[in-house]
mmCIF file with all atom_site columns, C-alpha atoms in Angstrom:
data_model
loop_
_atom_site.group_PDB
_atom_site.id
_atom_site.type_symbol
_atom_site.label_atom_id
_atom_site.label_alt_id
_atom_site.label_comp_id
_atom_site.label_asym_id
_atom_site.label_entity_id
_atom_site.label_seq_id
_atom_site.pdbx_PDB_ins_code
_atom_site.Cartn_x
_atom_site.Cartn_y
_atom_site.Cartn_z
_atom_site.occupancy
_atom_site.B_iso_or_equiv
_atom_site.pdbx_formal_charge
_atom_site.auth_seq_id
_atom_site.auth_comp_id
_atom_site.auth_asym_id
_atom_site.auth_atom_id
_atom_site.pdbx_PDB_model_num
ATOM 1   C CA . MET A 1 1   ? -100.547 123.340 48.277 1.00 56.00 ? 1   MET A CA 1
ATOM 2   C CA . GLY A 1 2   ? -102.412 124.642 51.288 1.00 58.00 ? 2   GLY A CA 1
ATOM 3   C CA . GLU A 1 3   ? -105.539 123.128 52.926 1.00 61.00 ? 3   GLU A CA 1
ATOM 4   C CA . PHE A 1 4   ? -107.708 125.467 50.882 1.00 54.00 ? 4   PHE A CA 1
ATOM 5   C CA . GLY A 1 5   ? -106.181 124.300 47.650 1.00 55.00 ? 5   GLY A CA 1
ATOM 6   C CA . ILE A 1 6   ? -106.675 120.641 48.574 1.00 57.00 ? 6   ILE A CA 1
ATOM 7   C CA . PHE A 1 7   ? -110.306 121.436 49.435 1.00 51.00 ? 7   PHE A CA 1
ATOM 8   C CA . ILE A 1 8   ? -110.859 123.013 46.080 1.00 60.00 ? 8   ILE A CA 1
ATOM 9   C CA . LEU A 1 9   ? -109.349 119.959 44.359 1.00 56.00 ? 9   LEU A CA 1
ATOM 10  C CA . PHE A 1 10  ? -111.699 117.654 46.249 1.00 50.00 ? 10  PHE A CA 1
ATOM 11  C CA . ILE A 1 11  ? -114.705 119.869 45.232 1.00 60.00 ? 11  ILE A CA 1
ATOM 12  C CA . ALA A 1 12  ? -113.530 119.849 41.524 1.00 51.00 ? 12  ALA A CA 1
ATOM 13  C CA . PHE A 1 13  ? -113.059 116.061 41.656 1.00 50.00 ? 13  PHE A CA 1
ATOM 14  C CA . PHE A 1 14  ? -116.546 115.398 42.983 1.00 50.00 ? 14  PHE A CA 1
ATOM 15  C CA . ALA A 1 15  ? -118.112 117.877 40.596 1.00 53.00 ? 15  ALA A CA 1
ATOM 16  C CA . VAL A 1 16  ? -116.527 116.169 37.640 1.00 50.00 ? 16  VAL A CA 1
ATOM 17  C CA . ALA A 1 17  ? -117.490 112.725 38.970 1.00 48.00 ? 17  ALA A CA 1
ATOM 18  C CA . ALA A 1 18  ? -121.058 113.918 39.454 1.00 50.00 ? 18  ALA A CA 1
ATOM 19  C CA . TYR A 1 19  ? -121.144 115.384 35.909 1.00 41.00 ? 19  TYR A CA 1
ATOM 20  C CA . PHE A 1 20  ? -119.961 112.104 34.316 1.00 44.00 ? 20  PHE A CA 1
ATOM 21  C CA . ALA A 1 21  ? -122.407 110.088 36.466 1.00 53.00 ? 21  ALA A CA 1
ATOM 22  C CA . HIS A 1 22  ? -125.250 112.349 35.244 1.00 52.00 ? 22  HIS A CA 1
ATOM 23  C CA . ILE A 1 23  ? -124.267 111.799 31.638 1.00 73.00 ? 23  ILE A CA 1
ATOM 24  C CA . ALA A 1 24  ? -124.009 108.130 32.077 1.00 72.00 ? 24  ALA A CA 1
ATOM 25  C CA . SER A 1 25  ? -127.431 107.975 33.826 1.00 73.00 ? 25  SER A CA 1
ATOM 26  C CA . LYS A 1 26  ? -128.972 109.998 31.041 1.00 90.00 ? 26  LYS A CA 1
ATOM 27  C CA . LYS A 1 27  ? -127.553 107.753 28.317 1.00 92.00 ? 27  LYS A CA 1
ATOM 28  C CA . ARG A 1 28  ? -128.811 104.672 30.192 1.00 91.00 ? 28  ARG A CA 1
ATOM 29  C CA . ARG A 1 29  ? -132.348 106.218 30.482 1.00 94.00 ? 29  ARG A CA 1
ATOM 30  C CA . GLU A 1 30  ? -132.337 106.918 26.736 1.00 96.00 ? 30  GLU A CA 1
ATOM 31  C CA . ALA A 1 31  ? -131.165 103.380 26.001 1.00 94.00 ? 31  ALA A CA 1
ATOM 32  C CA . PHE A 1 32  ? -134.030 101.979 28.155 1.00 96.00 ? 32  PHE A CA 1
ATOM 33  C CA . GLU A 1 33  ? -136.524 104.151 26.369 1.00 96.00 ? 33  GLU A CA 1
ATOM 34  C CA . ALA A 1 34  ? -135.345 102.678 23.097 1.00 96.00 ? 34  ALA A CA 1
ATOM 35  C CA . ILE A 1 35  ? -135.576 99.085  24.533 1.00 96.00 ? 35  ILE A CA 1
ATOM 36  C CA . ALA A 1 36  ? -139.171 99.869  25.721 1.00 96.00 ? 36  ALA A CA 1
ATOM 37  C CA . SER A 1 37  ? -140.083 101.154 22.272 1.00 95.00 ? 37  SER A CA 1
ATOM 38  C CA . ASP A 1 38  ? -138.507 98.129  20.436 1.00 95.00 ? 38  ASP A CA 1
ATOM 39  C CA . LEU A 1 39  ? -140.136 95.558  22.728 1.00 96.00 ? 39  LEU A CA 1
ATOM 40  C CA . ASN A 1 40  ? -143.421 97.349  23.303 1.00 97.00 ? 40  ASN A CA 1
ATOM 41  C CA . LEU A 1 41  ? -142.949 97.658  26.971 1.00 98.00 ? 41  LEU A CA 1
ATOM 42  C CA . HIS A 1 42  ? -143.710 100.467 29.393 1.00 98.00 ? 42  HIS A CA 1
ATOM 43  C CA . TYR A 1 43  ? -140.786 102.397 30.810 1.00 98.00 ? 43  TYR A CA 1
ATOM 44  C CA . THR A 1 44  ? -140.539 104.296 34.102 1.00 97.00 ? 44  THR A CA 1
ATOM 45  C CA . PRO A 1 45  ? -137.218 105.922 34.922 1.00 96.00 ? 45  PRO A CA 1
ATOM 46  C CA . THR A 1 46  ? -138.039 107.185 38.449 1.00 96.00 ? 46  THR A CA 1
ATOM 47  C CA . LYS A 1 47  ? -137.280 105.482 41.765 1.00 96.00 ? 47  LYS A CA 1
ATOM 48  C CA . ASN A 1 48  ? -139.947 103.064 42.964 1.00 98.00 ? 48  ASN A CA 1
ATOM 49  C CA . ARG A 1 49  ? -139.725 102.036 46.606 1.00 97.00 ? 49  ARG A CA 1
ATOM 50  C CA . ASP A 1 50  ? -143.088 100.345 46.678 1.00 97.00 ? 50  ASP A CA 1
ATOM 51  C CA . MET A 1 51  ? -141.695 97.705  44.268 1.00 95.00 ? 51  MET A CA 1
ATOM 52  C CA . ALA A 1 52  ? -138.906 96.975  46.707 1.00 94.00 ? 52  ALA A CA 1
ATOM 53  C CA . LYS A 1 53  ? -141.414 96.389  49.453 1.00 96.00 ? 53  LYS A CA 1
ATOM 54  C CA . ARG A 1 54  ? -143.707 94.377  47.239 1.00 97.00 ? 54  ARG A CA 1
ATOM 55  C CA . TYR A 1 55  ? -140.928 91.893  46.207 1.00 97.00 ? 55  TYR A CA 1
ATOM 56  C CA . LYS A 1 56  ? -138.936 91.824  49.410 1.00 94.00 ? 56  LYS A CA 1
ATOM 57  C CA . PHE A 1 57  ? -139.731 88.073  49.772 1.00 96.00 ? 57  PHE A CA 1
ATOM 58  C CA . LEU A 1 58  ? -137.079 87.706  47.072 1.00 97.00 ? 58  LEU A CA 1
ATOM 59  C CA . LYS A 1 59  ? -133.758 87.233  48.784 1.00 95.00 ? 59  LYS A CA 1
ATOM 60  C CA . LYS A 1 60  ? -131.670 89.421  46.426 1.00 96.00 ? 60  LYS A CA 1
ATOM 61  C CA . LEU A 1 61  ? -134.142 92.227  46.799 1.00 97.00 ? 61  LEU A CA 1
ATOM 62  C CA . ALA A 1 62  ? -134.223 92.010  50.702 1.00 96.00 ? 62  ALA A CA 1
ATOM 63  C CA . GLN A 1 63  ? -130.663 93.142  51.259 1.00 95.00 ? 63  GLN A CA 1
ATOM 64  C CA . GLY A 1 64  ? -129.546 96.314  52.991 1.00 95.00 ? 64  GLY A CA 1
ATOM 65  C CA . SER A 1 65  ? -131.575 99.433  53.325 1.00 95.00 ? 65  SER A CA 1
ATOM 66  C CA . ASN A 1 66  ? -132.764 102.344 51.165 1.00 96.00 ? 66  ASN A CA 1
ATOM 67  C CA . ARG A 1 67  ? -134.007 99.888  48.581 1.00 97.00 ? 67  ARG A CA 1
ATOM 68  C CA . TYR A 1 68  ? -135.541 100.951 45.367 1.00 98.00 ? 68  TYR A CA 1
ATOM 69  C CA . ALA A 1 69  ? -136.152 99.989  41.747 1.00 98.00 ? 69  ALA A CA 1
ATOM 70  C CA . TYR A 1 70  ? -135.590 102.388 38.828 1.00 98.00 ? 70  TYR A CA 1
ATOM 71  C CA . ASN A 1 71  ? -135.391 102.272 35.073 1.00 97.00 ? 71  ASN A CA 1
ATOM 72  C CA . ILE A 1 72  ? -138.332 99.935  35.109 1.00 98.00 ? 72  ILE A CA 1
ATOM 73  C CA . LEU A 1 73  ? -139.512 98.087  32.019 1.00 98.00 ? 73  LEU A CA 1
ATOM 74  C CA . SER A 1 74  ? -142.879 96.313  32.347 1.00 98.00 ? 74  SER A CA 1
ATOM 75  C CA . GLY A 1 75  ? -145.617 94.629  30.396 1.00 98.00 ? 75  GLY A CA 1
ATOM 76  C CA . PRO A 1 76  ? -146.287 91.601  28.199 1.00 98.00 ? 76  PRO A CA 1
ATOM 77  C CA . TYR A 1 77  ? -143.419 90.029  26.375 1.00 97.00 ? 77  TYR A CA 1
ATOM 78  C CA . LYS A 1 78  ? -143.703 86.771  24.299 1.00 96.00 ? 78  LYS A CA 1
ATOM 79  C CA . ASP A 1 79  ? -146.901 85.731  26.073 1.00 95.00 ? 79  ASP A CA 1
ATOM 80  C CA . HIS A 1 80  ? -145.550 86.400  29.576 1.00 97.00 ? 80  HIS A CA 1
ATOM 81  C CA . ARG A 1 81  ? -145.807 89.398  31.962 1.00 98.00 ? 81  ARG A CA 1
ATOM 82  C CA . VAL A 1 82  ? -142.336 90.688  32.836 1.00 98.00 ? 82  VAL A CA 1
ATOM 83  C CA . LEU A 1 83  ? -140.482 93.282  34.872 1.00 98.00 ? 83  LEU A CA 1
ATOM 84  C CA . VAL A 1 84  ? -136.936 94.359  34.188 1.00 98.00 ? 84  VAL A CA 1
ATOM 85  C CA . PHE A 1 85  ? -135.247 97.077  36.363 1.00 98.00 ? 85  PHE A CA 1
ATOM 86  C CA . ASP A 1 86  ? -132.085 98.442  37.920 1.00 98.00 ? 86  ASP A CA 1
ATOM 87  C CA . TYR A 1 87  ? -132.118 98.073  41.722 1.00 98.00 ? 87  TYR A CA 1
ATOM 88  C CA . HIS A 1 88  ? -130.340 99.814  44.529 1.00 98.00 ? 88  HIS A CA 1
ATOM 89  C CA . TYR A 1 89  ? -129.653 99.115  48.178 1.00 97.00 ? 89  TYR A CA 1
ATOM 90  C CA . GLU A 1 90  ? -127.097 100.229 50.631 1.00 96.00 ? 90  GLU A CA 1
ATOM 91  C CA . THR A 1 91  ? -125.229 98.939  53.693 1.00 95.00 ? 91  THR A CA 1
ATOM 92  C CA . ARG A 1 92  ? -123.779 101.079 56.453 1.00 89.00 ? 92  ARG A CA 1
ATOM 93  C CA . SER A 1 93  ? -120.824 100.609 58.834 1.00 84.00 ? 93  SER A CA 1
ATOM 94  C CA . ASP A 1 94  ? -119.693 103.137 61.547 1.00 79.00 ? 94  ASP A CA 1
ATOM 95  C CA . LYS A 1 95  ? -117.826 105.182 58.950 1.00 83.00 ? 95  LYS A CA 1
ATOM 96  C CA . ASN A 1 96  ? -118.919 104.243 55.492 1.00 88.00 ? 96  ASN A CA 1
ATOM 97  C CA . THR A 1 97  ? -122.016 103.772 53.345 1.00 91.00 ? 97  THR A CA 1
ATOM 98  C CA . HIS A 1 98  ? -121.739 101.339 50.489 1.00 93.00 ? 98  HIS A CA 1
ATOM 99  C CA . HIS A 1 99  ? -124.107 101.555 47.488 1.00 94.00 ? 99  HIS A CA 1
ATOM 100 C CA . TYR A 1 100 ? -125.036 98.537  45.347 1.00 96.00 ? 100 TYR A CA 1
ATOM 101 C CA . HIS A 1 101 ? -126.753 98.662  41.916 1.00 97.00 ? 101 HIS A CA 1
ATOM 102 C CA . PHE A 1 102 ? -127.628 95.672  39.776 1.00 97.00 ? 102 PHE A CA 1
ATOM 103 C CA . SER A 1 103 ? -130.132 94.471  37.111 1.00 98.00 ? 103 SER A CA 1
ATOM 104 C CA . PHE A 1 104 ? -133.060 92.318  38.018 1.00 98.00 ? 104 PHE A CA 1
ATOM 105 C CA . PHE A 1 105 ? -135.580 90.394  35.907 1.00 99.00 ? 105 PHE A CA 1
ATOM 106 C CA . ILE A 1 106 ? -139.040 89.031  36.947 1.00 99.00 ? 106 ILE A CA 1
ATOM 107 C CA . LEU A 1 107 ? -141.400 86.831  35.040 1.00 99.00 ? 107 LEU A CA 1
ATOM 108 C CA . PHE A 1 108 ? -144.922 86.176  36.481 1.00 98.00 ? 108 PHE A CA 1
ATOM 109 C CA . LEU A 1 109 ? -145.790 82.523  36.535 1.00 98.00 ? 109 LEU A CA 1
ATOM 110 C CA . GLY A 1 110 ? -149.466 82.841  36.969 1.00 95.00 ? 110 GLY A CA 1
ATOM 111 C CA . LYS A 1 111 ? -149.477 80.380  39.885 1.00 96.00 ? 111 LYS A CA 1
ATOM 112 C CA . HIS A 1 112 ? -147.847 80.191  43.332 1.00 97.00 ? 112 HIS A CA 1
ATOM 113 C CA . PHE A 1 113 ? -144.934 77.781  43.855 1.00 98.00 ? 113 PHE A CA 1
ATOM 114 C CA . PRO A 1 114 ? -142.638 76.816  46.766 1.00 97.00 ? 114 PRO A CA 1
ATOM 115 C CA . GLU A 1 115 ? -139.482 78.836  47.265 1.00 97.00 ? 115 GLU A CA 1
ATOM 116 C CA . LEU A 1 116 ? -136.558 77.568  45.179 1.00 97.00 ? 116 LEU A CA 1
ATOM 117 C CA . THR A 1 117 ? -133.078 79.181  44.729 1.00 97.00 ? 117 THR A CA 1
ATOM 118 C CA . ILE A 1 118 ? -130.371 78.207  42.231 1.00 97.00 ? 118 ILE A CA 1
ATOM 119 C CA . THR A 1 119 ? -127.160 80.017  42.816 1.00 96.00 ? 119 THR A CA 1
ATOM 120 C CA . ASN A 1 120 ? -123.459 79.563  41.990 1.00 94.00 ? 120 ASN A CA 1
ATOM 121 C CA . GLU A 1 121 ? -121.668 77.145  44.192 1.00 78.00 ? 121 GLU A CA 1
ATOM 122 C CA . HIS A 1 122 ? -118.917 78.880  46.256 1.00 56.00 ? 122 HIS A CA 1
ATOM 123 C CA . ILE A 1 123 ? -117.004 78.634  49.445 1.00 42.00 ? 123 ILE A CA 1
ATOM 124 C CA . PHE A 1 124 ? -119.755 80.264  51.545 1.00 43.00 ? 124 PHE A CA 1
ATOM 125 C CA . SER A 1 125 ? -122.373 77.785  50.291 1.00 44.00 ? 125 SER A CA 1
ATOM 126 C CA . LYS A 1 126 ? -120.009 74.943  51.212 1.00 46.00 ? 126 LYS A CA 1
ATOM 127 C CA . ILE A 1 127 ? -119.645 76.405  54.728 1.00 41.00 ? 127 ILE A CA 1
ATOM 128 C CA . ALA A 1 128 ? -123.451 76.818  54.982 1.00 43.00 ? 128 ALA A CA 1
ATOM 129 C CA . GLN A 1 129 ? -123.913 73.140  53.951 1.00 47.00 ? 129 GLN A CA 1
ATOM 130 C CA . ALA A 1 130 ? -121.328 72.102  56.557 1.00 40.00 ? 130 ALA A CA 1
ATOM 131 C CA . ILE A 1 131 ? -123.348 73.721  59.347 1.00 41.00 ? 131 ILE A CA 1
ATOM 132 C CA . GLY A 1 132 ? -126.620 72.279  58.346 1.00 48.00 ? 132 GLY A CA 1
ATOM 133 C CA . PHE A 1 133 ? -127.959 74.271  55.516 1.00 52.00 ? 133 PHE A CA 1
ATOM 134 C CA . ASP A 1 134 ? -128.267 71.409  52.988 1.00 67.00 ? 134 ASP A CA 1
ATOM 135 C CA . ASP A 1 135 ? -128.448 71.908  49.328 1.00 85.00 ? 135 ASP A CA 1
ATOM 136 C CA . ILE A 1 136 ? -130.105 69.401  47.009 1.00 93.00 ? 136 ILE A CA 1
ATOM 137 C CA . ASP A 1 137 ? -127.888 66.982  45.156 1.00 91.00 ? 137 ASP A CA 1
ATOM 138 C CA . PHE A 1 138 ? -128.481 65.828  41.628 1.00 93.00 ? 138 PHE A CA 1
ATOM 139 C CA . GLU A 1 139 ? -127.304 62.857  39.504 1.00 91.00 ? 139 GLU A CA 1
ATOM 140 C CA . SER A 1 140 ? -125.247 65.302  37.489 1.00 94.00 ? 140 SER A CA 1
ATOM 141 C CA . HIS A 1 141 ? -122.098 65.820  39.563 1.00 93.00 ? 141 HIS A CA 1
ATOM 142 C CA . GLU A 1 142 ? -121.211 68.712  37.220 1.00 95.00 ? 142 GLU A CA 1
ATOM 143 C CA . PHE A 1 143 ? -124.402 70.460  37.985 1.00 95.00 ? 143 PHE A CA 1
ATOM 144 C CA . SER A 1 144 ? -124.140 69.867  41.695 1.00 94.00 ? 144 SER A CA 1
ATOM 145 C CA . SER A 1 145 ? -120.589 71.187  41.742 1.00 93.00 ? 145 SER A CA 1
ATOM 146 C CA . LYS A 1 146 ? -121.529 74.296  39.834 1.00 95.00 ? 146 LYS A CA 1
ATOM 147 C CA . TYR A 1 147 ? -124.842 75.262  41.490 1.00 96.00 ? 147 TYR A CA 1
ATOM 148 C CA . THR A 1 148 ? -126.325 75.289  44.901 1.00 95.00 ? 148 THR A CA 1
ATOM 149 C CA . VAL A 1 149 ? -130.060 74.393  44.766 1.00 96.00 ? 149 VAL A CA 1
ATOM 150 C CA . ARG A 1 150 ? -132.198 74.913  47.839 1.00 96.00 ? 150 ARG A CA 1
ATOM 151 C CA . SER A 1 151 ? -135.862 74.326  48.441 1.00 96.00 ? 151 SER A CA 1
ATOM 152 C CA . LYS A 1 152 ? -138.020 72.939  51.259 1.00 95.00 ? 152 LYS A CA 1
ATOM 153 C CA . ASP A 1 153 ? -139.916 71.010  48.515 1.00 96.00 ? 153 ASP A CA 1
ATOM 154 C CA . LYS A 1 154 ? -137.350 68.633  47.021 1.00 96.00 ? 154 LYS A CA 1
ATOM 155 C CA . LYS A 1 155 ? -139.807 67.188  44.574 1.00 96.00 ? 155 LYS A CA 1
ATOM 156 C CA . PHE A 1 156 ? -140.442 70.692  43.164 1.00 97.00 ? 156 PHE A CA 1
ATOM 157 C CA . ALA A 1 157 ? -136.692 71.266  42.887 1.00 97.00 ? 157 ALA A CA 1
ATOM 158 C CA . TYR A 1 158 ? -136.246 68.048  40.935 1.00 97.00 ? 158 TYR A CA 1
ATOM 159 C CA . ASP A 1 159 ? -139.169 68.939  38.757 1.00 98.00 ? 159 ASP A CA 1
ATOM 160 C CA . VAL A 1 160 ? -137.754 72.285  37.852 1.00 98.00 ? 160 VAL A CA 1
ATOM 161 C CA . CYS A 1 161 ? -134.161 71.008  37.487 1.00 97.00 ? 161 CYS A CA 1
ATOM 162 C CA . ASN A 1 162 ? -135.060 68.338  34.913 1.00 97.00 ? 162 ASN A CA 1
ATOM 163 C CA . SER A 1 163 ? -132.425 67.106  32.441 1.00 96.00 ? 163 SER A CA 1
ATOM 164 C CA . LYS A 1 164 ? -133.174 69.805  29.964 1.00 98.00 ? 164 LYS A CA 1
ATOM 165 C CA . MET A 1 165 ? -132.950 72.611  32.520 1.00 98.00 ? 165 MET A CA 1
ATOM 166 C CA . ILE A 1 166 ? -129.697 71.173  33.893 1.00 97.00 ? 166 ILE A CA 1
ATOM 167 C CA . GLU A 1 167 ? -128.215 71.162  30.391 1.00 98.00 ? 167 GLU A CA 1
ATOM 168 C CA . PHE A 1 168 ? -129.377 74.736  29.795 1.00 98.00 ? 168 PHE A CA 1
ATOM 169 C CA . LEU A 1 169 ? -127.985 75.943  33.072 1.00 98.00 ? 169 LEU A CA 1
ATOM 170 C CA . LEU A 1 170 ? -124.607 74.208  32.666 1.00 97.00 ? 170 LEU A CA 1
ATOM 171 C CA . ASN A 1 171 ? -124.169 76.198  29.427 1.00 97.00 ? 171 ASN A CA 1
ATOM 172 C CA . LEU A 1 172 ? -124.320 79.486  31.396 1.00 96.00 ? 172 LEU A CA 1
ATOM 173 C CA . ASP A 1 173 ? -121.503 81.063  33.174 1.00 93.00 ? 173 ASP A CA 1
ATOM 174 C CA . GLY A 1 174 ? -123.604 81.080  36.311 1.00 93.00 ? 174 GLY A CA 1
ATOM 175 C CA . ILE A 1 175 ? -126.930 82.218  37.570 1.00 96.00 ? 175 ILE A CA 1
ATOM 176 C CA . ASN A 1 176 ? -128.766 83.668  40.612 1.00 97.00 ? 176 ASN A CA 1
ATOM 177 C CA . LEU A 1 177 ? -132.345 82.351  40.188 1.00 98.00 ? 177 LEU A CA 1
ATOM 178 C CA . GLU A 1 178 ? -135.245 82.406  42.536 1.00 98.00 ? 178 GLU A CA 1
ATOM 179 C CA . ILE A 1 179 ? -138.772 81.075  42.297 1.00 98.00 ? 179 ILE A CA 1
ATOM 180 C CA . ASP A 1 180 ? -141.129 82.111  45.096 1.00 98.00 ? 180 ASP A CA 1
ATOM 181 C CA . GLN A 1 181 ? -144.838 82.833  45.252 1.00 97.00 ? 181 GLN A CA 1
ATOM 182 C CA . ASP A 1 182 ? -145.904 83.608  41.715 1.00 98.00 ? 182 ASP A CA 1
ATOM 183 C CA . VAL A 1 183 ? -142.587 84.837  40.228 1.00 98.00 ? 183 VAL A CA 1
ATOM 184 C CA . LEU A 1 184 ? -139.519 83.547  38.506 1.00 99.00 ? 184 LEU A CA 1
ATOM 185 C CA . ALA A 1 185 ? -136.663 85.994  39.036 1.00 98.00 ? 185 ALA A CA 1
ATOM 186 C CA . VAL A 1 186 ? -132.979 86.317  37.971 1.00 98.00 ? 186 VAL A CA 1
ATOM 187 C CA . GLY A 1 187 ? -130.645 88.815  39.502 1.00 97.00 ? 187 GLY A CA 1
ATOM 188 C CA . TYR A 1 188 ? -127.182 89.903  38.546 1.00 97.00 ? 188 TYR A CA 1
ATOM 189 C CA . SER A 1 189 ? -124.149 91.339  40.401 1.00 94.00 ? 189 SER A CA 1
ATOM 190 C CA . ARG A 1 190 ? -124.022 94.539  38.449 1.00 95.00 ? 190 ARG A CA 1
ATOM 191 C CA . LYS A 1 191 ? -126.116 96.609  36.091 1.00 96.00 ? 191 LYS A CA 1
ATOM 192 C CA . LEU A 1 192 ? -126.149 95.013  32.651 1.00 96.00 ? 192 LEU A CA 1
ATOM 193 C CA . ALA A 1 193 ? -125.354 97.019  29.530 1.00 95.00 ? 193 ALA A CA 1
ATOM 194 C CA . PRO A 1 194 ? -128.651 98.094  27.826 1.00 94.00 ? 194 PRO A CA 1
ATOM 195 C CA . GLU A 1 195 ? -127.694 96.263  24.596 1.00 94.00 ? 195 GLU A CA 1
ATOM 196 C CA . VAL A 1 196 ? -127.852 92.869  26.393 1.00 96.00 ? 196 VAL A CA 1
ATOM 197 C CA . ILE A 1 197 ? -131.140 93.451  28.279 1.00 96.00 ? 197 ILE A CA 1
ATOM 198 C CA . GLU A 1 198 ? -133.133 91.682  25.480 1.00 97.00 ? 198 GLU A CA 1
ATOM 199 C CA . GLN A 1 199 ? -130.777 88.709  25.416 1.00 97.00 ? 199 GLN A CA 1
ATOM 200 C CA . HIS A 1 200 ? -131.136 88.170  29.133 1.00 98.00 ? 200 HIS A CA 1
ATOM 201 C CA . LEU A 1 201 ? -134.911 88.654  28.998 1.00 98.00 ? 201 LEU A CA 1
ATOM 202 C CA . ASN A 1 202 ? -135.037 85.892  26.352 1.00 98.00 ? 202 ASN A CA 1
ATOM 203 C CA . ARG A 1 203 ? -132.932 83.778  28.652 1.00 98.00 ? 203 ARG A CA 1
ATOM 204 C CA . LEU A 1 204 ? -135.556 84.264  31.399 1.00 98.00 ? 204 LEU A CA 1
ATOM 205 C CA . ILE A 1 205 ? -138.229 83.146  28.954 1.00 98.00 ? 205 ILE A CA 1
ATOM 206 C CA . ALA A 1 206 ? -136.231 80.047  28.042 1.00 98.00 ? 206 ALA A CA 1
ATOM 207 C CA . ILE A 1 207 ? -135.947 79.112  31.662 1.00 99.00 ? 207 ILE A CA 1
ATOM 208 C CA . ARG A 1 208 ? -139.681 79.437  32.126 1.00 98.00 ? 208 ARG A CA 1
ATOM 209 C CA . GLU A 1 209 ? -140.339 77.313  29.015 1.00 98.00 ? 209 GLU A CA 1
ATOM 210 C CA . LEU A 1 210 ? -138.080 74.552  30.429 1.00 98.00 ? 210 LEU A CA 1
ATOM 211 C CA . MET A 1 211 ? -140.391 74.238  33.451 1.00 98.00 ? 211 MET A CA 1
ATOM 212 C CA . PRO A 1 212 ? -142.660 71.176  32.944 1.00 97.00 ? 212 PRO A CA 1
ATOM 213 C CA . ASP A 1 213 ? -146.185 71.979  31.747 1.00 96.00 ? 213 ASP A CA 1
ATOM 214 C CA . TYR A 1 214 ? -147.675 69.676  34.428 1.00 96.00 ? 214 TYR A CA 1
ATOM 215 C CA . LEU A 1 215 ? -146.478 72.165  37.142 1.00 97.00 ? 215 LEU A CA 1
ATOM 216 C CA . PHE A 1 216 ? -148.965 74.718  35.833 1.00 95.00 ? 216 PHE A CA 1
ATOM 217 C CA . LYS A 1 217 ? -152.018 72.333  35.707 1.00 88.00 ? 217 LYS A CA 1
ATOM 218 C CA . GLY A 1 218 ? -154.513 72.064  38.470 1.00 70.00 ? 218 GLY A CA 1
ATOM 219 C CA . GLU A 1 219 ? -154.404 73.940  41.814 1.00 57.00 ? 219 GLU A CA 1
#
């Protein structure tokens, strides 16, 4: 096969890949439209770069460049204002550009709080702790072994990670949770299947309801 034949094969391969990607995107949009209808939420399929700028204080949304949200669900849900969306960012090296897509959930708390992150414990968090980035330890060794909890306000961290919250989080496979300013957010490493969006939205609501009421009283 000559160079021209190889070139044609490459063109055909990318054309087929683009076609199937288009079909998958169309099916996902249709599924999100159905979710919006079922949950009485507003749906916007188009890219939204302003949202990426607005919430760049959240660590998971501040990565890379060319950041935008899409397939956005928004509105009131079970007495809380929520946002659910797919998110994109990219990283570049000298030769390659890598694209990342994942699902992200936001619940508005109605009050500003200190920054708090709860993430899966892994080798990099252990290295960070070794060089001075301390995580907060808890009486539950199992919880401290499974999750890295960081906040400049330790009292707030202990208030959020009360015994019921610890029990709830231990029953999960893992989590990437952030509280900052007036939002509670949970991010994922990939785009979730549409059929589990409601389940994960309910999980977010459950986390909010495990935060003590006294945190929301007063100024």
